[in-house]
Tab-separated table of C-alpha atoms in Angstrom:
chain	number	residue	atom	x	y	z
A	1	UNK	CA	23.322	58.083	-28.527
A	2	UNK	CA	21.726	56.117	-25.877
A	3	UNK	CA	22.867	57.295	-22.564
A	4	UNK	CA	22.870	54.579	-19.296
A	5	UNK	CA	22.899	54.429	-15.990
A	6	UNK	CA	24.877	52.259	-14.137
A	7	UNK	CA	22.870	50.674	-10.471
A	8	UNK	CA	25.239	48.860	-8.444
A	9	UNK	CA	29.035	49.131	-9.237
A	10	UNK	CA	30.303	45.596	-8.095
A	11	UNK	CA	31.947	42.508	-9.854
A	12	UNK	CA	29.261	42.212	-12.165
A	13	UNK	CA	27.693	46.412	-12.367
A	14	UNK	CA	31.719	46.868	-13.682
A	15	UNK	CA	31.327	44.067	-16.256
A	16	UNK	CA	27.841	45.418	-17.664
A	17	UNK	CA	29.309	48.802	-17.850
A	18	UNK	CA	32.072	48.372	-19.502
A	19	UNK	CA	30.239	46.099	-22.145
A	20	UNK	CA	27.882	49.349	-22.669
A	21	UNK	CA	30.661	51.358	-22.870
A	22	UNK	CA	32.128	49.578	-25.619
A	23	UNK	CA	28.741	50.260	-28.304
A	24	UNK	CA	29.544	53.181	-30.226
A	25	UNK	CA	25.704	53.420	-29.594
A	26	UNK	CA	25.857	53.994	-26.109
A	27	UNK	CA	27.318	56.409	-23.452
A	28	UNK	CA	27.682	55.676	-19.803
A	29	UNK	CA	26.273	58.530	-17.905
A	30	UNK	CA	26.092	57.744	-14.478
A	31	UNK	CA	27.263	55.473	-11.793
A	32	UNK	CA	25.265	54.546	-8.334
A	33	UNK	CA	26.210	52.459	-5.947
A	34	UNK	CA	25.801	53.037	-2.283
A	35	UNK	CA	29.388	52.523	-1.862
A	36	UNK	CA	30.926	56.438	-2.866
A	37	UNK	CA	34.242	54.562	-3.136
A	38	UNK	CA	33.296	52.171	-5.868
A	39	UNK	CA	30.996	54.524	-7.848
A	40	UNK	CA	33.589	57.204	-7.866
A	41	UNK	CA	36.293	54.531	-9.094
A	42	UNK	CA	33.881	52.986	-11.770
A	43	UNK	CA	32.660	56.689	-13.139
A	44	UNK	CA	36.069	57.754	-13.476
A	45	UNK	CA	37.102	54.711	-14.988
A	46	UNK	CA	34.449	55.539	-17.855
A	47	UNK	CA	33.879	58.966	-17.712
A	48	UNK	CA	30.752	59.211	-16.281
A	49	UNK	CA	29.499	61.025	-13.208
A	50	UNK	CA	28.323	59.489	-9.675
A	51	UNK	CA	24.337	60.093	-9.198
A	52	UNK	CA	21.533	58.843	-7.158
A	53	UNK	CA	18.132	56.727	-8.250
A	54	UNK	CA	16.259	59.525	-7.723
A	55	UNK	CA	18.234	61.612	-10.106
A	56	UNK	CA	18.212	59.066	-12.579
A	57	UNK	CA	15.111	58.116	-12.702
A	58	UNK	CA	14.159	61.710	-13.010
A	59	UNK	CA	16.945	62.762	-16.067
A	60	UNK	CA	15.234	62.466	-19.343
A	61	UNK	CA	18.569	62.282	-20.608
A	62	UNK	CA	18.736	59.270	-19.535
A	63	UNK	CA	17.486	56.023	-21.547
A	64	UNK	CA	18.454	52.945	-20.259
A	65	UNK	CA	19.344	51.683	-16.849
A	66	UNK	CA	21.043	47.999	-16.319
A	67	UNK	CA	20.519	46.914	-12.487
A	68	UNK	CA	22.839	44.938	-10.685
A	69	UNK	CA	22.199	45.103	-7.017
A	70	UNK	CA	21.319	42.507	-4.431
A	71	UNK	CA	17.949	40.772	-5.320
A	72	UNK	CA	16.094	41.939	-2.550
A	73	UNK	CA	16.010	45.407	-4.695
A	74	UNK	CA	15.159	44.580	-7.995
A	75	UNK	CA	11.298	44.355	-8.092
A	76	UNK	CA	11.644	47.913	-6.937
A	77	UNK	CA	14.124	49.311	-9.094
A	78	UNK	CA	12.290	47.985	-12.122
A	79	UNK	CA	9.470	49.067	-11.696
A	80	UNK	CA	10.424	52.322	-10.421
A	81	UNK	CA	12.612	52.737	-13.247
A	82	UNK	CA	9.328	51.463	-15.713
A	83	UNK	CA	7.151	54.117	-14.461
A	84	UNK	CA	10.023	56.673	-15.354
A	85	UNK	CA	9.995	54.834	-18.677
A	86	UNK	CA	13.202	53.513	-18.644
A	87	UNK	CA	14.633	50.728	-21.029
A	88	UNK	CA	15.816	48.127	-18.000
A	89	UNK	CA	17.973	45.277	-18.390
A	90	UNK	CA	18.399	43.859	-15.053
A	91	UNK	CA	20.414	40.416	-13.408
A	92	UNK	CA	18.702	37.728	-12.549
A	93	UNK	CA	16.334	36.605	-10.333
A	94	UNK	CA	13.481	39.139	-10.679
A	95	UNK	CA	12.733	38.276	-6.904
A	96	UNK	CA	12.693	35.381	-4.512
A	97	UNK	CA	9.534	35.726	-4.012
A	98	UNK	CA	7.307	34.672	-7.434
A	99	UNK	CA	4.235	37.024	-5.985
A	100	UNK	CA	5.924	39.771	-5.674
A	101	UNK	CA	8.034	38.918	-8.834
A	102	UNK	CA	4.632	38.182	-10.894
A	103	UNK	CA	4.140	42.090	-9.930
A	104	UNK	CA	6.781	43.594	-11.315
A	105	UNK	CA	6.203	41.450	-14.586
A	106	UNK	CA	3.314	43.294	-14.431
A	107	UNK	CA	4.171	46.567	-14.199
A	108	UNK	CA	6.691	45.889	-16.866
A	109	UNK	CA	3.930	44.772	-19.618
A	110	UNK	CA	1.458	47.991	-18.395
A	111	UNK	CA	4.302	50.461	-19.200
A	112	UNK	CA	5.401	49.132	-22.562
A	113	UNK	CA	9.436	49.714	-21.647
A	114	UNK	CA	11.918	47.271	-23.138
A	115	UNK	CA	12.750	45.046	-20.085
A	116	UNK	CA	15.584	42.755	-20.777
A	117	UNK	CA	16.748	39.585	-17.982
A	118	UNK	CA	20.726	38.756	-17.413
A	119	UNK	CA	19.882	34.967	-18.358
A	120	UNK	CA	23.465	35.027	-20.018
A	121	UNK	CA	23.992	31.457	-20.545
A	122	UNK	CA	21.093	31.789	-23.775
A	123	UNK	CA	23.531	34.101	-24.919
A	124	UNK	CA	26.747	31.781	-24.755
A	125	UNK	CA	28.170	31.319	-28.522
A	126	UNK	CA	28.272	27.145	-27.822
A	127	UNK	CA	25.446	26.956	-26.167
A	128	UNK	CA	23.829	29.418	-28.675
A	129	UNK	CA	24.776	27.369	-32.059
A	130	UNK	CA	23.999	24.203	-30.280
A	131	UNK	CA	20.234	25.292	-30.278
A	132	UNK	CA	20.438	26.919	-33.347
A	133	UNK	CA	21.403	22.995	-34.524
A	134	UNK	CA	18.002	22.035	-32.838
A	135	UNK	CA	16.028	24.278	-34.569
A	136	UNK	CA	17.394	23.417	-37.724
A	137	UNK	CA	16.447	19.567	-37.552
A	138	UNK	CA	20.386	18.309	-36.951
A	139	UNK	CA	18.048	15.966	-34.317
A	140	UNK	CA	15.133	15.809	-35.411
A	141	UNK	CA	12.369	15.858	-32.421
A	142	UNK	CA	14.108	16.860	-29.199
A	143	UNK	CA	13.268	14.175	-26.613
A	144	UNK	CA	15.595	14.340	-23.894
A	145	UNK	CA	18.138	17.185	-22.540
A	146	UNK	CA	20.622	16.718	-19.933
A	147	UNK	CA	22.148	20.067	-18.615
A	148	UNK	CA	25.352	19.560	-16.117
A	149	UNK	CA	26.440	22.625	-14.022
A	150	UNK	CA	28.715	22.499	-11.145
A	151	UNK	CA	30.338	24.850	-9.505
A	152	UNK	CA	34.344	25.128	-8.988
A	153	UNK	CA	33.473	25.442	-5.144
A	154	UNK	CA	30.693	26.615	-2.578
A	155	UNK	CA	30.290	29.953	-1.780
A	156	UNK	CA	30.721	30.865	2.099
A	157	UNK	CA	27.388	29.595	4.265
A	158	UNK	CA	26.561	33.468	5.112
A	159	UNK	CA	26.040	33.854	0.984
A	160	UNK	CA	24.001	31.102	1.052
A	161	UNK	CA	21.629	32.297	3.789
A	162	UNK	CA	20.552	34.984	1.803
A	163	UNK	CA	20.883	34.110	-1.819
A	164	UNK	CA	17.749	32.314	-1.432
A	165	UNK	CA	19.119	28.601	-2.026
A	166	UNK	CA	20.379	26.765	-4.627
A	167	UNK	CA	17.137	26.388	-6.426
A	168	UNK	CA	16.652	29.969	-7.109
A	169	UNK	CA	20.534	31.397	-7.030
A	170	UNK	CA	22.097	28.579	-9.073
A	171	UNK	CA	19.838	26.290	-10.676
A	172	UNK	CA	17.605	28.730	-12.009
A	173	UNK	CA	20.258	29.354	-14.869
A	174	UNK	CA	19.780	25.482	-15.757
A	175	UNK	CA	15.455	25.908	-15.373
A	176	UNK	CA	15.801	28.927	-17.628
A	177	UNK	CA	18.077	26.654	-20.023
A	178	UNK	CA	15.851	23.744	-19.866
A	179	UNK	CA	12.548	26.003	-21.094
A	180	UNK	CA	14.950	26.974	-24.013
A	181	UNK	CA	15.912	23.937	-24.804
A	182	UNK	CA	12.973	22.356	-24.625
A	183	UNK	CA	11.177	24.970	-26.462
A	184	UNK	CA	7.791	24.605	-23.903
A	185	UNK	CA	8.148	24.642	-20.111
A	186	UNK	CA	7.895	21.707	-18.016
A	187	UNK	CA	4.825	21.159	-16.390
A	188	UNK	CA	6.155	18.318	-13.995
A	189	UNK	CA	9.149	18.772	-11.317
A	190	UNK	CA	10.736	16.399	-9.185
A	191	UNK	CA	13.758	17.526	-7.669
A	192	UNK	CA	16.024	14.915	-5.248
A	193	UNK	CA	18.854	16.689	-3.208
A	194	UNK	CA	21.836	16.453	-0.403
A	195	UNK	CA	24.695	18.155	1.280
A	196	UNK	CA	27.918	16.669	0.710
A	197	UNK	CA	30.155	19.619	0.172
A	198	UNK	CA	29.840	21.471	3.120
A	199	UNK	CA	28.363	21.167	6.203
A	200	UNK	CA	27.850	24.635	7.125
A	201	UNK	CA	25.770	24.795	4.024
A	202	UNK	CA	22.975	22.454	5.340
A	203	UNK	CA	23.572	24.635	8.781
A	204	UNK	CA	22.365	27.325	7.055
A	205	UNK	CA	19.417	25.614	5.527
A	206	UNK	CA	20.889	24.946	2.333
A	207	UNK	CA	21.403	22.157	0.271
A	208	UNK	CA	24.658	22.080	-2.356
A	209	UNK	CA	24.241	18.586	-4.662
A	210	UNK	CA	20.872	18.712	-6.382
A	211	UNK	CA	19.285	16.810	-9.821
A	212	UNK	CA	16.102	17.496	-10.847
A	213	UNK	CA	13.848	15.920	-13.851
A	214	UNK	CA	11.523	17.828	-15.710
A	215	UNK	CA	8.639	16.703	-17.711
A	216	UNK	CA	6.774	18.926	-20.322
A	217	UNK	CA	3.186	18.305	-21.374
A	218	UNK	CA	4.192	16.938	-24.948
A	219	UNK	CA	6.454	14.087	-22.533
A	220	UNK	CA	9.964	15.728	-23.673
A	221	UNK	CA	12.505	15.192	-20.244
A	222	UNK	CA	15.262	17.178	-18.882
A	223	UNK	CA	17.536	16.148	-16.097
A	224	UNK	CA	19.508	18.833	-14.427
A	225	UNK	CA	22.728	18.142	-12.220
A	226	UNK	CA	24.220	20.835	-10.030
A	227	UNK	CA	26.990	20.586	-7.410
A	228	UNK	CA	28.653	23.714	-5.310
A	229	UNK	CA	31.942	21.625	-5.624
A	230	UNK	CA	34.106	20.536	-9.082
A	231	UNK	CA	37.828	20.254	-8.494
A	232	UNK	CA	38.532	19.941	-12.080
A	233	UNK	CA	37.074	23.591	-12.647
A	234	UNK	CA	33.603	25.085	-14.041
A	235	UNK	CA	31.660	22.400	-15.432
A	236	UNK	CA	28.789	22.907	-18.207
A	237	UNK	CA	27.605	20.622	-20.150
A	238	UNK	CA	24.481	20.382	-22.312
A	239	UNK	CA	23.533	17.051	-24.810
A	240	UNK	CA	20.248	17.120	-26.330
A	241	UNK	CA	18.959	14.096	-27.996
A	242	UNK	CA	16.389	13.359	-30.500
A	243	UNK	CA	14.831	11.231	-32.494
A	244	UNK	CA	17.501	11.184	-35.414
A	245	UNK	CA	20.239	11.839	-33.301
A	246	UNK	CA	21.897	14.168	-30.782
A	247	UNK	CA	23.820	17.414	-30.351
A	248	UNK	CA	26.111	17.943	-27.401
A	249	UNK	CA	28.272	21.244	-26.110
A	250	UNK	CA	31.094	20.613	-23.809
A	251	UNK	CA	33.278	22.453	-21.084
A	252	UNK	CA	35.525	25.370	-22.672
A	253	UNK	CA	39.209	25.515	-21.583
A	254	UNK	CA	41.974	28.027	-21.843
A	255	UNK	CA	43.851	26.128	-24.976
A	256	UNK	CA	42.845	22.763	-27.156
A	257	UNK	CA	46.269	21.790	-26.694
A	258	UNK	CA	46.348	17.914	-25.863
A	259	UNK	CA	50.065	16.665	-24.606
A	260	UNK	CA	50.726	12.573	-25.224
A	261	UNK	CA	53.570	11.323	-23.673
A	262	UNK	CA	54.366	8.318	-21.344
A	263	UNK	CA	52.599	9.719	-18.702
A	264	UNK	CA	49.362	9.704	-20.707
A	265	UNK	CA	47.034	12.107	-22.630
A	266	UNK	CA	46.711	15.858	-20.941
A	267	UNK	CA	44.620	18.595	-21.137
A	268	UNK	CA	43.762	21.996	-19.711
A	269	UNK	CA	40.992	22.224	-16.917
A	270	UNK	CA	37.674	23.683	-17.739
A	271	UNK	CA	37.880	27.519	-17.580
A	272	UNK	CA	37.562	28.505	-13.910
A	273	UNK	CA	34.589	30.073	-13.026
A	274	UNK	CA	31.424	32.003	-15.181
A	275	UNK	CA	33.746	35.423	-15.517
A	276	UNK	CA	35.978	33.417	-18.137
A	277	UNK	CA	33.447	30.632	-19.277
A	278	UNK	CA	30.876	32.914	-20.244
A	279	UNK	CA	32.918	36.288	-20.518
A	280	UNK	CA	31.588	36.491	-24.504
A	281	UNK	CA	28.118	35.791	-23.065
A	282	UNK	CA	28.201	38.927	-21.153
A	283	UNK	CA	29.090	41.092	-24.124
A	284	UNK	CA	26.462	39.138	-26.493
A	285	UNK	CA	23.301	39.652	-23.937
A	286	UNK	CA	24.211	43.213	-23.708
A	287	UNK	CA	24.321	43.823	-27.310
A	288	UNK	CA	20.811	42.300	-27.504
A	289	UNK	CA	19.557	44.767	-25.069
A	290	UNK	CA	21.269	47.423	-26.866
A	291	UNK	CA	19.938	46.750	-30.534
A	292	UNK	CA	16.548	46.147	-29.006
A	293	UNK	CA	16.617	49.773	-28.259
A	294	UNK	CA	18.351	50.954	-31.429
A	295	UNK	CA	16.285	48.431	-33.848
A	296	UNK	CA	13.770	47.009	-31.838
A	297	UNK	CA	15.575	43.700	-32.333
A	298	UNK	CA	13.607	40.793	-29.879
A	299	UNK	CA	15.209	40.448	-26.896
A	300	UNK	CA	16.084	36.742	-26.219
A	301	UNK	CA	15.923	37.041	-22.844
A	302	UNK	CA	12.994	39.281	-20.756
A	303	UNK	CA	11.180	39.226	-17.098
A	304	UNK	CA	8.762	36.434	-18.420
A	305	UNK	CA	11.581	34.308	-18.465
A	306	UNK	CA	12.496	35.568	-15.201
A	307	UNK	CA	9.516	34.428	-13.818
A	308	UNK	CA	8.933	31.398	-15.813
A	309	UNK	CA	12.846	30.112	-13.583
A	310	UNK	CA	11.131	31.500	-10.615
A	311	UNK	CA	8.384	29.427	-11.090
A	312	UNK	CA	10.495	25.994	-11.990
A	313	UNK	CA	12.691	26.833	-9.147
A	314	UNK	CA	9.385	27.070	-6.305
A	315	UNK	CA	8.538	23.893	-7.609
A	316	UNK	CA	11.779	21.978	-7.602
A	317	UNK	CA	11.988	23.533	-3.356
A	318	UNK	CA	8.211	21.954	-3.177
A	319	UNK	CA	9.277	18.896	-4.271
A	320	UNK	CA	12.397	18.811	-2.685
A	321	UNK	CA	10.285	19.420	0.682
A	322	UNK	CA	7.571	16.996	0.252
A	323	UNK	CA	9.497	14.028	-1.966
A	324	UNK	CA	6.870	14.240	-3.893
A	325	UNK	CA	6.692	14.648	-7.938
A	326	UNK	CA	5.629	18.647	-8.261
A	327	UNK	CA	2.479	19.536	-11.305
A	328	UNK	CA	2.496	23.135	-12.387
């Protein structure tokens, strides 16, 4: 029985939890969260007990811990929680600042603990079968990949003034994607941007409307689109095409019902927002974490990848400072 501890028991700490909770592998031990009101609601809710990081990083009962606090603390808690030599999976980014992120990588790789990064959209089933296609030659030679991802609508400016901007809080998800996809990371960013969702956004030194092309050194090209603003719902989109063809992965929706009438052809919206779009994503990433402990499975996801995104999403803010074409 691997035994977990919960670190931070908001929208997405409850989500990870109960995902844990649902291996027959796993046991949810303890709760923290600074908030004694949400821990004590989320440890009864699973039978665990509310601690402190210091106790939990000091229980050898305790195996695994899965960090989702603010960003600002997870360089920290991973490597606090490495030194302890605790398995970590932890949300994305590592930091928002790739020095101090490059750091923690560091400390991960001199302790040896599995490390796992919440880059769920690798884990999505669509998105998942859609490169396995890739890999086995549906295309042939990937070329080109466009990735769409926009928002339902933009979070409130005082979000934005700390998330660290739409490079590294939204699009990072799409860089991550792209070195996937690609199967190499880019080497060449140029990102061009605007605010035409909200004004209070670009108050706050934000931008919300963003594409970006990346360039890898063998000359394979990814375009990224991101908006803060979709009326139709949660749009994500991937096509990937290739010298003998192409591969694409649409929008989910709640049904595949399609009404035809006199008033025309109907169908459901896109599913709302990443809770219901990528809900099986959640539970798939977590698995991976979990049989990486139980049978050393690879994890798909880990903190190189973290700072790999980190990395793509500096340069796309270079670029999008300078108008100039960014070389890594």
């Amino acid at each position: 029985m691997i035994n977990f501890a919960v670190i931070g028991a908001g929208r997405i700490g409850r989500i990870h939890a109960a995902n844990v909770a649902e291996s027959p592998a796993c046991h949810i031990h303890s709760i923290v969260d600074p908030f004694p009101e949400a821990a004590a609601a989320l440890a009864t809710a699973l039978n665990a007990k509310v601690s402190t990081v210091e106790d939990v990083l000091a229980d050898p009962e305790i195996h695994a811990v899965v960090i989702c606090t603010p960003t600002d603390t997870h360089c920290d808690l991973i490597e606090r929680s490495a030194r302890a030599g605790k398995a970590i999976f932890c949300e994305k980014p590592v930091d928002l600042d790739i020095s101090r992120a490059r750091d923690c990588a560091a400390t991960v790789r001199e302790t040896g603990v599995v490390c796992a990064l919440g880059f769920n959209r690798r884990y999505d089933p669509t998105f998942n079968s859609l490169k396995q296609r890739i890999a086995d030659g549906a295309i042939g030679a990937t070329e080109q990949v466009i990735i769409t991802s926009r928002d339902p609508s933009p979070p409130p400016a005082e979000y934005v003034k700390q998330s660290g901007g739409l490079f590294r809080d939204m699009m990072i998800h799409d860089l991550d994607m792209a070195c996937w996809l690609l199967g190499e990371k880019p080497v060449e960013v140029y990102a061009t941007v605007s605010c035409l969702v909200d004004p209070a956004i670009g108050e706050a030194g934000d931008i919300d409307s963003a594409m970006v092309i990346l360039k890898t050194a063998s000359g394979k090209i990814c375009h990224i689109n991101n908006s803060r603003r979709s009326v139709y719902g949660y749009d994500q989109r991937i096509e990937v095409f290739g010298s003998e063809g192409m591969v694409q992965a649409g929008n989910h929706k709640p049904s595949e019902v399609t009404v035809s009438n006199h008033q025309g052809v109907s169908q459901d919206q896109p599913e709302h927002f990443f809770l219901e779009r990528y809900r099986q994503a959640y539970k798939i990433e977590l698995q991976n974490f979990i049989d990486a402990l139980v049978d050393g499975k690879q994890l798909l996801t880990n903190i190189d990848d973290g700072i790999n995104a980190l990395e793509l999403a500096d340069a796309c803010v270079a670029s999008m400072t300078t108008g100039k074409r960014i070389t890594l």
